[in-house]
PDB file of C-alpha atoms in Angstrom:
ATOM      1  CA  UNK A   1       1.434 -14.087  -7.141  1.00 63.00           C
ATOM      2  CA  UNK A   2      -2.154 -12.739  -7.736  1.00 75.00           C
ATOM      3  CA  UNK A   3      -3.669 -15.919  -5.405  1.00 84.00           C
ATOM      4  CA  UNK A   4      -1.339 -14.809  -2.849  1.00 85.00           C
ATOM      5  CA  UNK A   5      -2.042 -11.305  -2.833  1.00 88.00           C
ATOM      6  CA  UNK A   6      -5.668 -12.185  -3.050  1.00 92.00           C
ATOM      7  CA  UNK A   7      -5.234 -14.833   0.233  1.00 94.00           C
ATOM      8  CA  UNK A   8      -3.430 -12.059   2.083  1.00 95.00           C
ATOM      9  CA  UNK A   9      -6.058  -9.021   1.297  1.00 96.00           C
ATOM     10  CA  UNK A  10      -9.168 -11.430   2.662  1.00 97.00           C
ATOM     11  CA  UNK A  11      -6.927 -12.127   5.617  1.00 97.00           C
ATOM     12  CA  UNK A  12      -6.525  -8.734   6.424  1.00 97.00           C
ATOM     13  CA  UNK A  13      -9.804  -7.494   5.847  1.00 97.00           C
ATOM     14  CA  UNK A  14     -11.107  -9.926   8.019  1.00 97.00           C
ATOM     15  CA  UNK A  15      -8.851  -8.456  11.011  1.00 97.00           C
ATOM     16  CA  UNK A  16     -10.148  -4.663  10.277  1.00 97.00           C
ATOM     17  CA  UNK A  17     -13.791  -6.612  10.318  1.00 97.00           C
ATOM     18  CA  UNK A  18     -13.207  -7.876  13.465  1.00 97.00           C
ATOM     19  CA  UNK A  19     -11.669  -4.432  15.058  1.00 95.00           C
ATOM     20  CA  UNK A  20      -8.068  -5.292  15.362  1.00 96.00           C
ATOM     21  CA  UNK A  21      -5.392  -2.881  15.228  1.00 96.00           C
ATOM     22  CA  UNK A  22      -3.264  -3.488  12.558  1.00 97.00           C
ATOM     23  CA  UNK A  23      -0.002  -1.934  11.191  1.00 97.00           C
ATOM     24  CA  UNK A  24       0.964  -1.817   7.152  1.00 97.00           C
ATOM     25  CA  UNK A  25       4.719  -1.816   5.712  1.00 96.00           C
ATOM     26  CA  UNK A  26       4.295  -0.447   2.136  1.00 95.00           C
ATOM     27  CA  UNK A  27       6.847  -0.554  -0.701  1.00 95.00           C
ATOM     28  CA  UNK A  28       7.221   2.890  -1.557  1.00 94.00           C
ATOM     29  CA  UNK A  29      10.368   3.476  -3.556  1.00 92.00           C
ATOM     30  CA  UNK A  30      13.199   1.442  -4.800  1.00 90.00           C
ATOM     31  CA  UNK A  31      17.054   1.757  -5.175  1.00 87.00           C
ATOM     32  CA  UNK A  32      18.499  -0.843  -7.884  1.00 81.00           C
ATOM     33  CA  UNK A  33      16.685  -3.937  -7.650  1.00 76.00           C
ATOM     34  CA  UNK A  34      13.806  -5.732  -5.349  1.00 78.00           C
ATOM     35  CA  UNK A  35      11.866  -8.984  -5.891  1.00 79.00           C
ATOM     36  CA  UNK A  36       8.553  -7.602  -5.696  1.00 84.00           C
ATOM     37  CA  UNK A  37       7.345  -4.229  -7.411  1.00 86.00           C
ATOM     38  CA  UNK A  38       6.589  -0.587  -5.530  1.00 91.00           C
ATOM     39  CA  UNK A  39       3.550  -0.860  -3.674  1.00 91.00           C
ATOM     40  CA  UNK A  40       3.573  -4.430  -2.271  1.00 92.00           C
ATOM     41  CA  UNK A  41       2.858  -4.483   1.336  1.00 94.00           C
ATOM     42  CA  UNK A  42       2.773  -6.533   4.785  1.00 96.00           C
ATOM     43  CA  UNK A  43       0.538  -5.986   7.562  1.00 97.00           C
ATOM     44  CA  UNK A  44       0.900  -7.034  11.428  1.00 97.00           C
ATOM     45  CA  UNK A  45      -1.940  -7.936  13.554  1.00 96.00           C
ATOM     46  CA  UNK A  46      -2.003  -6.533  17.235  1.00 94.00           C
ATOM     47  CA  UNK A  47      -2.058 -10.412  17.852  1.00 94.00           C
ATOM     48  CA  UNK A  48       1.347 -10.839  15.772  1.00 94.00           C
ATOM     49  CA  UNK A  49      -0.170 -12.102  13.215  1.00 95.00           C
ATOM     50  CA  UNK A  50       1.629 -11.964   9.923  1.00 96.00           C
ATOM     51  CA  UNK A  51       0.121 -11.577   6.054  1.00 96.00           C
ATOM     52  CA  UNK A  52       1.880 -10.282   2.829  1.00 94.00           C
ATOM     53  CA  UNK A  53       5.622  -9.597   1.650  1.00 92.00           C
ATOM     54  CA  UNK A  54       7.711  -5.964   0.778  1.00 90.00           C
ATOM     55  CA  UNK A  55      10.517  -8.169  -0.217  1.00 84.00           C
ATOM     56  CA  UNK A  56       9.913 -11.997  -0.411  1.00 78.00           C
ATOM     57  CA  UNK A  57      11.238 -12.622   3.471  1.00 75.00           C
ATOM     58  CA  UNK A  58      14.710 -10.036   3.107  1.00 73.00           C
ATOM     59  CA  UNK A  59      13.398  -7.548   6.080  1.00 85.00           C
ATOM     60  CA  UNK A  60       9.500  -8.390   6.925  1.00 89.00           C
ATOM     61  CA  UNK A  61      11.480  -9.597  10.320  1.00 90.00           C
ATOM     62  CA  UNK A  62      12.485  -5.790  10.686  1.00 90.00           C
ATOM     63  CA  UNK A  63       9.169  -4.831  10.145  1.00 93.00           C
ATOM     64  CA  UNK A  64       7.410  -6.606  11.816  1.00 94.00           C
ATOM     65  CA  UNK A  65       9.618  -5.121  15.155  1.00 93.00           C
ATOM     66  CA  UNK A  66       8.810  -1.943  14.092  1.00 93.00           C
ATOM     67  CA  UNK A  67       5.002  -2.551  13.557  1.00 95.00           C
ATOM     68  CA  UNK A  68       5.046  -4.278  17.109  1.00 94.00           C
ATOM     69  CA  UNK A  69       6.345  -1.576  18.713  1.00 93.00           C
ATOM     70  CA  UNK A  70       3.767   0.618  17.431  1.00 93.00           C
ATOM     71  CA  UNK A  71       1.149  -1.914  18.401  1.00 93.00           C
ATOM     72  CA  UNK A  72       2.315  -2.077  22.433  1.00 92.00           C
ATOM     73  CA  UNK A  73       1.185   1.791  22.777  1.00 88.00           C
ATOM     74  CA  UNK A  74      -2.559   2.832  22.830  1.00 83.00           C
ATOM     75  CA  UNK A  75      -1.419   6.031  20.985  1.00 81.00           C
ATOM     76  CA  UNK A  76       0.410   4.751  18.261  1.00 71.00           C
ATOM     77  CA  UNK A  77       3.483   6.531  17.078  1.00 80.00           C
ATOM     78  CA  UNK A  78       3.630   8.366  14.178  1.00 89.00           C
ATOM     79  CA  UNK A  79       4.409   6.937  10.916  1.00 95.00           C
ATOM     80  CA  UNK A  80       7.814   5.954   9.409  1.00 94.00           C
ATOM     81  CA  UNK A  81       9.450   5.860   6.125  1.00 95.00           C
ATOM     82  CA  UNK A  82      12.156   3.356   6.648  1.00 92.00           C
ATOM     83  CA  UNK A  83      15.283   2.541   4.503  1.00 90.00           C
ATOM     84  CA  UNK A  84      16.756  -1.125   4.285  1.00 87.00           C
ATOM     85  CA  UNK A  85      19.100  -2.023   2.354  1.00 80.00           C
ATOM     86  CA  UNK A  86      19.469  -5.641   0.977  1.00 63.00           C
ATOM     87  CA  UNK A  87      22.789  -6.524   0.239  1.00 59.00           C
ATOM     88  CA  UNK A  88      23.790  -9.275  -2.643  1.00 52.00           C
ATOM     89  CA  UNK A  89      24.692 -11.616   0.220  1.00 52.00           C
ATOM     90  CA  UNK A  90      21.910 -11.182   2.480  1.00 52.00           C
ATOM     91  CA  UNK A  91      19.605 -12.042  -0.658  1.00 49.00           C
ATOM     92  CA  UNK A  92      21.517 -14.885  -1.297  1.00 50.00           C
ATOM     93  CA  UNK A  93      20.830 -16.327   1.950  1.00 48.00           C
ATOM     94  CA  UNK A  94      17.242 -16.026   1.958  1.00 45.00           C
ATOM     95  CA  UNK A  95      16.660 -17.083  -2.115  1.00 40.00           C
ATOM     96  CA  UNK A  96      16.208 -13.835  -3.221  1.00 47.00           C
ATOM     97  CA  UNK A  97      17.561 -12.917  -6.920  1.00 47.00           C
ATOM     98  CA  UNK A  98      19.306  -9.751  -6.103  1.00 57.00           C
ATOM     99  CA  UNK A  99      20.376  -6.732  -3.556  1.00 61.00           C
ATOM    100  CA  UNK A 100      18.845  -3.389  -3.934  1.00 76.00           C
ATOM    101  CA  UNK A 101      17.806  -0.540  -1.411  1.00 86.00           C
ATOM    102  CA  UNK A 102      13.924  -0.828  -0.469  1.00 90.00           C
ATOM    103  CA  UNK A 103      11.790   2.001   1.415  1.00 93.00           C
ATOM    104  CA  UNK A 104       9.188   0.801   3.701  1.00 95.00           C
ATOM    105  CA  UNK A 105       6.244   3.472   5.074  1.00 97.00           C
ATOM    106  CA  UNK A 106       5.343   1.719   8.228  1.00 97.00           C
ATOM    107  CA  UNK A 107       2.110   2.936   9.621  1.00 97.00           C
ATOM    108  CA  UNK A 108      -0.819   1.784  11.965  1.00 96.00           C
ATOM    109  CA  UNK A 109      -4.461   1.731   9.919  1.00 96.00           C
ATOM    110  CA  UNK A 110      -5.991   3.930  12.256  1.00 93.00           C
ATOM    111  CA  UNK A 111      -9.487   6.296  12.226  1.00 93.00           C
ATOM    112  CA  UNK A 112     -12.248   5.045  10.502  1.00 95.00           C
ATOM    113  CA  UNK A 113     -11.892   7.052   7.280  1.00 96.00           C
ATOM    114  CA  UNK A 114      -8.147   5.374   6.651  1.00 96.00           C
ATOM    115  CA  UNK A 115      -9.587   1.896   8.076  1.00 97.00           C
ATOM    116  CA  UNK A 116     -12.320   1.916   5.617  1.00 97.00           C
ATOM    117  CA  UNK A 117     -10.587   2.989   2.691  1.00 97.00           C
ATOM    118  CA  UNK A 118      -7.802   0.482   3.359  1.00 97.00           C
ATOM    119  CA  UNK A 119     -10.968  -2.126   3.691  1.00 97.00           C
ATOM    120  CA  UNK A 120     -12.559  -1.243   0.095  1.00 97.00           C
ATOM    121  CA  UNK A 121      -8.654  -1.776  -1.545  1.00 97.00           C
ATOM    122  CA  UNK A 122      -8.347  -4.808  -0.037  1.00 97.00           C
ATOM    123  CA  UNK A 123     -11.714  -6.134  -1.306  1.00 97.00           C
ATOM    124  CA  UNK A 124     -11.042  -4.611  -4.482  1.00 96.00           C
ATOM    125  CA  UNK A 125      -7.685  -6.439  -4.516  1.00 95.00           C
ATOM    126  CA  UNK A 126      -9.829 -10.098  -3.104  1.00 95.00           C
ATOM    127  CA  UNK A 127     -12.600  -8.907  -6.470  1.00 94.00           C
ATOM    128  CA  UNK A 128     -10.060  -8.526  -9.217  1.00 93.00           C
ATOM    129  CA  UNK A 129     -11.362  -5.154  -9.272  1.00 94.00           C
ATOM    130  CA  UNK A 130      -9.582  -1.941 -10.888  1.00 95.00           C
ATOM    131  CA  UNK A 131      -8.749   0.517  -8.001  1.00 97.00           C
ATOM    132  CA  UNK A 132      -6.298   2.307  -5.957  1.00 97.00           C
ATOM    133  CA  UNK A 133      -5.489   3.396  -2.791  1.00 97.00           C
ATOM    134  CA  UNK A 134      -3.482   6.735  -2.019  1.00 98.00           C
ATOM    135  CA  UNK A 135      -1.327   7.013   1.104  1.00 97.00           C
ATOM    136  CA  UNK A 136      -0.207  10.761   2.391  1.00 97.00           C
ATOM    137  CA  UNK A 137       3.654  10.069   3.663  1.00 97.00           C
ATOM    138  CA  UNK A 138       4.372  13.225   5.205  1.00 95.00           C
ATOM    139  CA  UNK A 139       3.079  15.775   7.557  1.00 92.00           C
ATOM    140  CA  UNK A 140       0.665  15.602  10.185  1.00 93.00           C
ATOM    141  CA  UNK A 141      -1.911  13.386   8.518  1.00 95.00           C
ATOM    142  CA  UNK A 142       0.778  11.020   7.399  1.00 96.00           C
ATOM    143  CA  UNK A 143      -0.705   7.608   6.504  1.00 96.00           C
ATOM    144  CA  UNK A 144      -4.081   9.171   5.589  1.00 97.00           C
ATOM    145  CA  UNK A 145      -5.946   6.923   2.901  1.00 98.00           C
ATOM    146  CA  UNK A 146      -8.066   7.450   0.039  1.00 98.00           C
ATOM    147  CA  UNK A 147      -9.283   5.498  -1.971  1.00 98.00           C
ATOM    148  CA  UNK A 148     -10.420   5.707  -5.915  1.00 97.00           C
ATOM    149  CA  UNK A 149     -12.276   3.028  -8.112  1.00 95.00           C
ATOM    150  CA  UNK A 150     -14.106   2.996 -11.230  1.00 90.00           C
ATOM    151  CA  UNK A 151     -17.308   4.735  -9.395  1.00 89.00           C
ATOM    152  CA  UNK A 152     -16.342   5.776  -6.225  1.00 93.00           C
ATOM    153  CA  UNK A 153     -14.098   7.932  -3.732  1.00 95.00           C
ATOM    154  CA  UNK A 154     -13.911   7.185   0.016  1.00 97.00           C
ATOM    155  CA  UNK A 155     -11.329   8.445   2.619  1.00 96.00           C
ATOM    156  CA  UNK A 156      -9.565  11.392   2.513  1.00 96.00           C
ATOM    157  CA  UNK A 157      -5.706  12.771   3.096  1.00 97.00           C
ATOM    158  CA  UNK A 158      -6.700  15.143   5.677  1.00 93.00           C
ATOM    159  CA  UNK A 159      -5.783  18.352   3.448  1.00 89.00           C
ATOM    160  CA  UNK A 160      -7.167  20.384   1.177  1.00 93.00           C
ATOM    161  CA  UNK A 161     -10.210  19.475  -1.095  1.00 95.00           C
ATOM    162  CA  UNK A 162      -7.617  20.105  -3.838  1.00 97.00           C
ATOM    163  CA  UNK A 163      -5.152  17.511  -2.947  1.00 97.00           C
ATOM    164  CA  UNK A 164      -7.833  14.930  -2.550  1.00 97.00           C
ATOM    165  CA  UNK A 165      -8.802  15.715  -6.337  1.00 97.00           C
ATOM    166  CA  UNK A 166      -5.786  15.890  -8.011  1.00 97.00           C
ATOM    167  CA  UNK A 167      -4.898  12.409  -6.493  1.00 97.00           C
ATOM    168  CA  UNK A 168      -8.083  10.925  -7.527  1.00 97.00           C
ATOM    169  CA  UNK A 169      -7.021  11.985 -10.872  1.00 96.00           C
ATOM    170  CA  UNK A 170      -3.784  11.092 -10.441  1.00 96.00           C
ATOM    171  CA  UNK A 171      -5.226   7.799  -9.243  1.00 96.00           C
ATOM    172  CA  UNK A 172      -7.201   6.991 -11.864  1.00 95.00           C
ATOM    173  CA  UNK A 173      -4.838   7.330 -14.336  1.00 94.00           C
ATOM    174  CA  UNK A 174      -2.173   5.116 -12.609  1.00 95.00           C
ATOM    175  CA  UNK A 175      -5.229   2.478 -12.337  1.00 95.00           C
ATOM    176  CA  UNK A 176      -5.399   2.416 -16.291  1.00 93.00           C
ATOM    177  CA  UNK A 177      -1.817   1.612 -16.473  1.00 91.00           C
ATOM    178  CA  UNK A 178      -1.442  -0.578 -13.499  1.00 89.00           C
ATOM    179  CA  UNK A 179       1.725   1.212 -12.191  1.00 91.00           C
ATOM    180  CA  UNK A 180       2.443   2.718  -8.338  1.00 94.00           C
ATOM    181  CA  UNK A 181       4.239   5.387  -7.609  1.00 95.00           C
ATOM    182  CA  UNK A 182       5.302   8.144  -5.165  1.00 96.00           C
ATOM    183  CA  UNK A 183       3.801  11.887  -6.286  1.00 96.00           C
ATOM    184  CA  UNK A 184       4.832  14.857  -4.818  1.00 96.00           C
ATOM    185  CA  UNK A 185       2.141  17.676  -4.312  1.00 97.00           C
ATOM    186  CA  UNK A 186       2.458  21.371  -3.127  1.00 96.00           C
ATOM    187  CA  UNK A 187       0.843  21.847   0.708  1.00 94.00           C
ATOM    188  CA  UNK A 188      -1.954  23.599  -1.175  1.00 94.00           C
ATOM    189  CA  UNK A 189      -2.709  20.414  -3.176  1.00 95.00           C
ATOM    190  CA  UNK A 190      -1.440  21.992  -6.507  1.00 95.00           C
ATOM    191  CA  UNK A 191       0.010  19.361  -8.855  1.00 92.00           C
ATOM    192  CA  UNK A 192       2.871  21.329  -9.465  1.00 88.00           C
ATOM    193  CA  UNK A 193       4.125  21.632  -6.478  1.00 86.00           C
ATOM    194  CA  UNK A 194       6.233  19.856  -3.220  1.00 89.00           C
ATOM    195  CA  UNK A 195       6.195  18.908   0.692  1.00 93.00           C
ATOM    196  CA  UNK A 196       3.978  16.398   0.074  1.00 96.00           C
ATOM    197  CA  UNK A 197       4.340  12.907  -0.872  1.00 96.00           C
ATOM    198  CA  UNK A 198       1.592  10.910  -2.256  1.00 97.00           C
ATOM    199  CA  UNK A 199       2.685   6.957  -2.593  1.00 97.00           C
ATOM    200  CA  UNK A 200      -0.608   5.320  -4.694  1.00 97.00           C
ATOM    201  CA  UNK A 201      -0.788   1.516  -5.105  1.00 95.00           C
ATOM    202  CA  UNK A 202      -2.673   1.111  -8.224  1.00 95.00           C
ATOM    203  CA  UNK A 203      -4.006  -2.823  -8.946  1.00 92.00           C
ATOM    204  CA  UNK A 204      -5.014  -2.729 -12.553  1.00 86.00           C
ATOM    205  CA  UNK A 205      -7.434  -5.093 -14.431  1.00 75.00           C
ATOM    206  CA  UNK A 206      -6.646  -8.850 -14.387  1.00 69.00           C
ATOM    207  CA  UNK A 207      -5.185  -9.513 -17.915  1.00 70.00           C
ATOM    208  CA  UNK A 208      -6.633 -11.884 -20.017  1.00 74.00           C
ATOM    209  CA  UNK A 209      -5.415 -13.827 -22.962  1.00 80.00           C
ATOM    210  CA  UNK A 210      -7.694 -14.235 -26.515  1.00 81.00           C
ATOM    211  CA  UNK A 211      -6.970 -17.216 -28.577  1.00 83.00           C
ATOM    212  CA  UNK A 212      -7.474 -16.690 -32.124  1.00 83.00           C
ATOM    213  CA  UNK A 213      -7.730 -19.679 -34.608  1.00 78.00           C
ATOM    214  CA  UNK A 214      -9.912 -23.119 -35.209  1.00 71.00           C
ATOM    215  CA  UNK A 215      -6.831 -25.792 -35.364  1.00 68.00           C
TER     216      UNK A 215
END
């Protein structure tokens, strides 16, 4: 799983190289069960290109047609937080192991901030390295991106200084224990606080395994 997310993040960050417009479907939130964890993601070239997996092959089809549609207009639409639901006999038909509802923020990486934090996650994620990248969900900078490793920040959410910092922190501490989640912060940034959603994909050290013993 690792090679394959590693495959998919050098594909990718060879299209935003190159200058292509490209749309990501990110794992958000999950209702019962899903094959692959919260913050797994698949991204659409302008070219139709394909890389990645929300759900091992259940509704990429879906979003894909979504992302397309967002790629035939100059001006993109705005971003979408999608529900699918996979029922137990539509995962039996394409392998999967079980049903469950999946949400899906469907978004072009667009503006050069958001392209280039999206750029240093996905080289992070190519590097093995500890980092994370934090998506805004709502409002009008919706699919803003910044992104947080172990000596850097780069991007921004398009709010308040304060929002950027708490997520950094909020960040960081999700990278230590390789989870993603979805927090919700107060329009003022405050931590204790809501109307904003915060979805951060966290990829956490590689582990490692130490053999002990001389027979």
């Amino acid at each position: 799983m690792r090679r394959a997310a590693q495959q998919t993040a050098s594909v990718v960050a060879g299209w935003l190289r190159q200058g292509r417009r490209v749309v990501a479907g990110t794992l958000v939130a999950v209702d019962g069960s899903s094959p692959l964890d919260v913050g797994a993601s698949v991204y659409i070239s302008e070219e139709g290109g394909l890389e990645g997996s929300v759900t091992g092959g259940c509704v990429e089809g879906a979003i894909a047609q979504e992302a397309l549609a967002m790629l035939a207009v100059a001006d993109a639409p705005a971003p979408k937080l999608v529900t699918y639901g996979i029922s137990d006999e539509l995962a039996g038909t394409v392998g999967l192991m079980c049903g469950g509802v999946v949400h899906i923020f469907i978004h072009e990486l667009r503006g050069d901030a958001a392209r280039e934090a999206a750029l240093l996650a996905l080289d992070a994620v190519v590097a093995e390295r500890p980092a994370a990248i934090a998506t805004l969900l709502d409002g009008p900078a919706a699919g803003s991106k910044l992104y947080v490793d172990a000596d850097r920040r780069a991007g921004g959410l398009g709010g308040p200084e304060l929002l950027d910092a708490n997520v950094e922190r909020e960040a960081r501490g999700l990278v230590v224990q390789g989870h993603s989640t979805v927090r919700a912060f107060g329009e003022d940034g405050a931590t204790l606080g809501s109307g904003l959603r915060v979805h951060v994909a966290a990829f956490a050290e590689a582990p490692r395994m130490v053999i002990f013993g001389a027979i």
